[in-house]
mmCIF file of C-alpha atoms in Angstrom:
data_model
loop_
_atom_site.group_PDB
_atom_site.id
_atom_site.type_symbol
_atom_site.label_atom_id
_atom_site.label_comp_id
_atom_site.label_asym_id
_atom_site.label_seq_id
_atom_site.Cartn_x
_atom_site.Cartn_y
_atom_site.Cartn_z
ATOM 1 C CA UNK A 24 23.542 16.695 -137.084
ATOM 2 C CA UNK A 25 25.458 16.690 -134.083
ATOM 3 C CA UNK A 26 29.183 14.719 -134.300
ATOM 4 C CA UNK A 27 28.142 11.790 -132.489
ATOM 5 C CA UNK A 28 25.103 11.422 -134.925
ATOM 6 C CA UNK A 29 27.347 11.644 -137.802
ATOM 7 C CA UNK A 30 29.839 8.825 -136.454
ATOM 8 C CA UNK A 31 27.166 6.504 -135.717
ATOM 9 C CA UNK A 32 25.699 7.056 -139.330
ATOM 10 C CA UNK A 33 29.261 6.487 -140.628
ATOM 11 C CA UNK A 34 29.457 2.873 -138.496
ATOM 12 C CA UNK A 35 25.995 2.009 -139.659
ATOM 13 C CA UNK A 36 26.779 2.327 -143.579
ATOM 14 C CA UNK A 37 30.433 0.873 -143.490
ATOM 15 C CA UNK A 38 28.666 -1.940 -141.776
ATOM 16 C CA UNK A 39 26.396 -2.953 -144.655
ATOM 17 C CA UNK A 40 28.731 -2.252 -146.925
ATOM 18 C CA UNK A 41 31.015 -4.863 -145.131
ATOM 19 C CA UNK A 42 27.840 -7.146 -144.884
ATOM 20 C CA UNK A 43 27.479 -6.833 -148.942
ATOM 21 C CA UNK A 44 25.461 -4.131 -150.061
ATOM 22 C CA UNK A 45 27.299 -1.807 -152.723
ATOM 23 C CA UNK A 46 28.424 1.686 -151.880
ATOM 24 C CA UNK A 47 25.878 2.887 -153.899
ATOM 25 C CA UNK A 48 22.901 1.114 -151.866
ATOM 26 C CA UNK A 49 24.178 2.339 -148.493
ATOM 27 C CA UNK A 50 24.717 5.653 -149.862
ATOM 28 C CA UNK A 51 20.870 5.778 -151.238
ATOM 29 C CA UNK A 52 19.803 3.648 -148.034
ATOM 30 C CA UNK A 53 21.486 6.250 -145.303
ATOM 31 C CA UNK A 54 20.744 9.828 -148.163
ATOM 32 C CA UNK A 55 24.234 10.501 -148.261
ATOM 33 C CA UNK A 56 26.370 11.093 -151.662
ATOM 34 C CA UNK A 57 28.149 7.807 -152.559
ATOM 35 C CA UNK A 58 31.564 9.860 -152.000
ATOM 36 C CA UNK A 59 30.636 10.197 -148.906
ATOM 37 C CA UNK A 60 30.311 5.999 -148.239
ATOM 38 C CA UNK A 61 33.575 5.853 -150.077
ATOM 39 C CA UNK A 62 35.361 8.065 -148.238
ATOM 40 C CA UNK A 63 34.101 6.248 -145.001
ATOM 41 C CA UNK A 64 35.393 3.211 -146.365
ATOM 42 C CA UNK A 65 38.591 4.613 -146.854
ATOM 43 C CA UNK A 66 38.598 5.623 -143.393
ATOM 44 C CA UNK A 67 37.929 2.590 -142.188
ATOM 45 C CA UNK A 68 40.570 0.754 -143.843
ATOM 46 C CA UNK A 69 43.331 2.923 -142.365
ATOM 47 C CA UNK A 70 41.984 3.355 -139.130
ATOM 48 C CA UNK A 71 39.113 0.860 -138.412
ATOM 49 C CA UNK A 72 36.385 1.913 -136.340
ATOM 50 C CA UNK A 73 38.265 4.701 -134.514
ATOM 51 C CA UNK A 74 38.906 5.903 -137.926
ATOM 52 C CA UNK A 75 34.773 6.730 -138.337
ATOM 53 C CA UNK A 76 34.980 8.438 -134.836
ATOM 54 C CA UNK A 77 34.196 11.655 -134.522
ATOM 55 C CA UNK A 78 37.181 14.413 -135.601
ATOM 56 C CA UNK A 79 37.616 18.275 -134.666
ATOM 57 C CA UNK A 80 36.809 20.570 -137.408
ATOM 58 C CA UNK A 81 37.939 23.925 -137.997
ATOM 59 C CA UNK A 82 41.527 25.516 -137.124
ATOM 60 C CA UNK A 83 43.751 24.277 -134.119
ATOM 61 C CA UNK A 84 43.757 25.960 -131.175
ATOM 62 C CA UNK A 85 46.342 28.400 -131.186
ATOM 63 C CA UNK A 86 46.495 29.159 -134.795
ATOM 64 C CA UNK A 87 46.220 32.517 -136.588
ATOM 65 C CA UNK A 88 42.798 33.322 -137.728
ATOM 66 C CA UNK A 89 42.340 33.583 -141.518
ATOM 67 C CA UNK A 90 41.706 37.161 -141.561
ATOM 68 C CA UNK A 91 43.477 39.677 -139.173
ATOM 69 C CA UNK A 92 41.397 41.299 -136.718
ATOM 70 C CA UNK A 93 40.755 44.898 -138.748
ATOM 71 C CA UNK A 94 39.676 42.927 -142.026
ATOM 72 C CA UNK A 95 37.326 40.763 -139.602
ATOM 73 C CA UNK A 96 35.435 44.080 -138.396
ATOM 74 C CA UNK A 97 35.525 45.670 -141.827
ATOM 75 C CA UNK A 98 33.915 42.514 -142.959
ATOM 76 C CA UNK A 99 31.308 42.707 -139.963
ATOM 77 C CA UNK A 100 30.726 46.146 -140.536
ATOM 78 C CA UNK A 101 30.052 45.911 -144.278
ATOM 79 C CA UNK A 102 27.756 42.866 -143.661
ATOM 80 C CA UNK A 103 25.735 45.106 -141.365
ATOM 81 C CA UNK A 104 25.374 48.440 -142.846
ATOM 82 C CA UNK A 105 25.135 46.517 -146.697
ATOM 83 C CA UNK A 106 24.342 44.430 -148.930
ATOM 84 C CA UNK A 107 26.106 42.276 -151.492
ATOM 85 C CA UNK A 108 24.328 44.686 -154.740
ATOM 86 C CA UNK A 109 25.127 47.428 -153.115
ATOM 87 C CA UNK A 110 28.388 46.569 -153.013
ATOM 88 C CA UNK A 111 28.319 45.711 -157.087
ATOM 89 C CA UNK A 112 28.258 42.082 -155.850
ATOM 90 C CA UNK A 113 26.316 39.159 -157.619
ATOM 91 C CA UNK A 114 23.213 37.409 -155.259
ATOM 92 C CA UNK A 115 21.331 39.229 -152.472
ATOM 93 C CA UNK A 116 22.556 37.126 -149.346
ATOM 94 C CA UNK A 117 26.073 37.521 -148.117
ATOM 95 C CA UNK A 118 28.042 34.460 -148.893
ATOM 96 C CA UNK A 119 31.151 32.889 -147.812
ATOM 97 C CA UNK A 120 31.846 34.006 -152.116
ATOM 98 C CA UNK A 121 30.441 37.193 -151.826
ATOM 99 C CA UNK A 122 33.398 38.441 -148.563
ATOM 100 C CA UNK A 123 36.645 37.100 -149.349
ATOM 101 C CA UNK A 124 36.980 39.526 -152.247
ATOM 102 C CA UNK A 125 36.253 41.799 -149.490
ATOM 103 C CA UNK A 126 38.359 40.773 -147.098
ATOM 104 C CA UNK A 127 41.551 40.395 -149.393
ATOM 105 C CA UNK A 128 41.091 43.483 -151.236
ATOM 106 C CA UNK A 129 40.775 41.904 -154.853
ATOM 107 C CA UNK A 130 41.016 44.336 -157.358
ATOM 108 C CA UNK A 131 37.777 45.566 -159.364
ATOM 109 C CA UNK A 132 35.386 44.467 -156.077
ATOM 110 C CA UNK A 133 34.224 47.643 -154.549
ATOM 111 C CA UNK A 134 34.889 48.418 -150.615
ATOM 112 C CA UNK A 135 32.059 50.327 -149.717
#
């Protein structure tokens, strides 16, 4: 759902909850978890509506990737040419999980 979309679906549930339903009504009403309507609510109390705007996810520009370059393409690389039971890893699809032990080196997880 685009970021606009998502504000406007945070606007629309703080509103009934400010018109009286229960967090738990707009979260069943709008298919969202009811942390999710709390945490809106939250935001909304310390920033009002401009709090529910959309924000930018992800790193700041400027800032250092997680992983240095060489990890990044050994990661790529391993993705491509392998797969995660190959590599003695559990599951079949690659998983956020399934490379950070790669990419980090953790002992006892096998580098192809």
């Amino acid at each position: 759902m685009p970021g606009a979309a998502q504000a406007a679906l945070r606007k629309r549930a703080v509103r009934v909850v400010l018109d009286g339903m229960t967090q738990a009504e707009a979260a069943r009403v709008f298919g969202v978890h009811p942390n999710a309507v709390n945490r809106w609510i939250k935001r909304y109390r310390e920033g009002g509506w401009d709090g529910l705007s959309e924000r930018r996810r992800g790193r700041r520009a400027g800032e250092q990737p997680a992983v240095a370059e060489p990890q990044q393409q050994e990661v790529i690389a391993l993705v491509r040419e392998s797969t995660p039971d190959q590599l003695g890893l559990p599951g079949f699809l690659w998983t956020c999980d399934a490379c950070v032990p790669q990419m980090i080196g953790v002992p006892g997880t096998h580098r192809g």
